[in-house]
């Protein structure tokens, strides 16, 4: 179990520890929120791409498109980290249960 996060972690306000089950619920909630934001960003990227096709300022359009792609890549990285963390927490839960 050496690679598992601690069985409990302090809450941001420092009051009480979170159980592994609570941490898994919070982690799943964070993943769902990131996935929701990712869908919104993907739609925004498509809208920007559409707008870029009709603009007269190609440089500005390219900067907007590049920024949208960068934001999506950053979010994908955060989503990957959140999923990896969640999977490791689930593995720890399985290890603790056995």
Short mmCIF file of C-alpha atoms in Angstrom, two decimals:
data_model
loop_
_atom_site.label_atom_id
_atom_site.label_comp_id
_atom_site.label_asym_id
_atom_site.label_seq_id
_atom_site.Cartn_x
_atom_site.Cartn_y
_atom_site.Cartn_z
CA UNK A 1 0.00 0.00 0.00
CA UNK A 2 3.08 2.23 -0.18
CA UNK A 3 1.87 4.23 -3.20
CA UNK A 4 -1.54 4.99 -1.74
CA UNK A 5 -2.44 8.48 -0.55
CA UNK A 6 -3.01 8.69 3.17
CA UNK A 7 -6.11 6.90 4.42
CA UNK A 8 -7.42 10.24 5.63
CA UNK A 9 -6.59 13.79 4.64
CA UNK A 10 -7.22 17.09 6.35
CA UNK A 11 -10.06 19.19 5.04
CA UNK A 12 -9.13 22.60 3.61
CA UNK A 13 -10.39 24.31 6.76
CA UNK A 14 -8.37 21.92 8.94
CA UNK A 15 -11.37 20.80 11.00
CA UNK A 16 -11.73 17.07 10.49
CA UNK A 17 -10.23 14.34 8.36
CA UNK A 18 -11.97 12.98 5.30
CA UNK A 19 -12.56 9.26 5.09
CA UNK A 20 -11.49 7.35 2.02
CA UNK A 21 -15.14 7.02 0.96
CA UNK A 22 -15.66 10.78 1.25
CA UNK A 23 -12.46 11.40 -0.69
CA UNK A 24 -13.65 9.05 -3.45
CA UNK A 25 -17.00 10.87 -3.63
CA UNK A 26 -15.25 14.25 -3.81
CA UNK A 27 -12.86 12.94 -6.43
CA UNK A 28 -15.72 11.59 -8.56
CA UNK A 29 -17.51 14.94 -8.23
CA UNK A 30 -14.38 16.79 -9.38
CA UNK A 31 -14.09 14.48 -12.39
CA UNK A 32 -17.75 15.04 -13.34
CA UNK A 33 -17.27 18.82 -13.06
CA UNK A 34 -14.11 18.73 -15.18
CA UNK A 35 -15.91 16.60 -17.78
CA UNK A 36 -18.78 19.11 -17.85
CA UNK A 37 -16.36 22.00 -18.35
CA UNK A 38 -14.54 20.01 -21.03
CA UNK A 39 -17.76 19.63 -23.02
CA UNK A 40 -18.33 23.39 -22.73
CA UNK A 41 -14.77 24.11 -23.87
CA UNK A 42 -15.11 21.75 -26.81
CA UNK A 43 -18.28 23.58 -27.88
CA UNK A 44 -16.49 26.90 -27.48
CA UNK A 45 -13.60 25.62 -29.59
CA UNK A 46 -16.04 24.61 -32.34
CA UNK A 47 -17.72 28.03 -32.17
CA UNK A 48 -14.35 29.79 -32.38
CA UNK A 49 -13.34 27.57 -35.27
CA UNK A 50 -16.59 28.45 -37.07
CA UNK A 51 -16.11 32.16 -36.43
CA UNK A 52 -12.51 31.98 -37.62
CA UNK A 53 -13.66 30.67 -40.98
CA UNK A 54 -15.54 33.91 -41.69
CA UNK A 55 -13.33 36.53 -40.07
CA UNK A 56 -11.28 39.07 -41.93
CA UNK A 57 -8.60 39.22 -39.20
CA UNK A 58 -6.83 35.89 -39.66
CA UNK A 59 -4.10 36.65 -37.08
CA UNK A 60 -6.61 37.41 -34.35
CA UNK A 61 -8.64 34.35 -35.29
CA UNK A 62 -5.54 32.16 -35.09
CA UNK A 63 -4.67 33.54 -31.64
CA UNK A 64 -8.21 32.83 -30.41
CA UNK A 65 -8.13 29.33 -31.84
CA UNK A 66 -4.70 28.64 -30.33
CA UNK A 67 -5.89 29.85 -26.92
CA UNK A 68 -9.00 27.65 -27.09
CA UNK A 69 -6.90 24.62 -28.01
CA UNK A 70 -4.43 25.40 -25.21
CA UNK A 71 -7.28 25.68 -22.69
CA UNK A 72 -8.68 22.34 -23.84
CA UNK A 73 -5.25 20.69 -23.57
CA UNK A 74 -4.77 22.12 -20.06
CA UNK A 75 -8.17 20.83 -19.02
CA UNK A 76 -7.43 17.41 -20.51
CA UNK A 77 -4.25 17.27 -18.41
CA UNK A 78 -6.20 18.19 -15.25
CA UNK A 79 -8.84 15.60 -16.09
CA UNK A 80 -6.16 12.93 -16.61
CA UNK A 81 -4.60 13.79 -13.23
CA UNK A 82 -8.00 13.69 -11.51
CA UNK A 83 -8.83 10.31 -13.05
CA UNK A 84 -5.41 8.91 -12.14
CA UNK A 85 -5.79 10.12 -8.56
CA UNK A 86 -9.31 8.67 -8.34
CA UNK A 87 -8.13 5.32 -9.71
CA UNK A 88 -5.30 5.20 -7.17
CA UNK A 89 -7.75 6.00 -4.37
CA UNK A 90 -10.05 3.19 -5.55
CA UNK A 91 -7.08 0.80 -5.61
CA UNK A 92 -6.23 1.82 -2.06
CA UNK A 93 -9.80 1.21 -1.02
CA UNK A 94 -9.66 -2.24 -2.59
CA UNK A 95 -6.35 -2.95 -0.84
CA UNK A 96 -7.75 -1.80 2.51
CA UNK A 97 -10.88 -3.92 2.05
CA UNK A 98 -8.93 -7.11 1.36
#
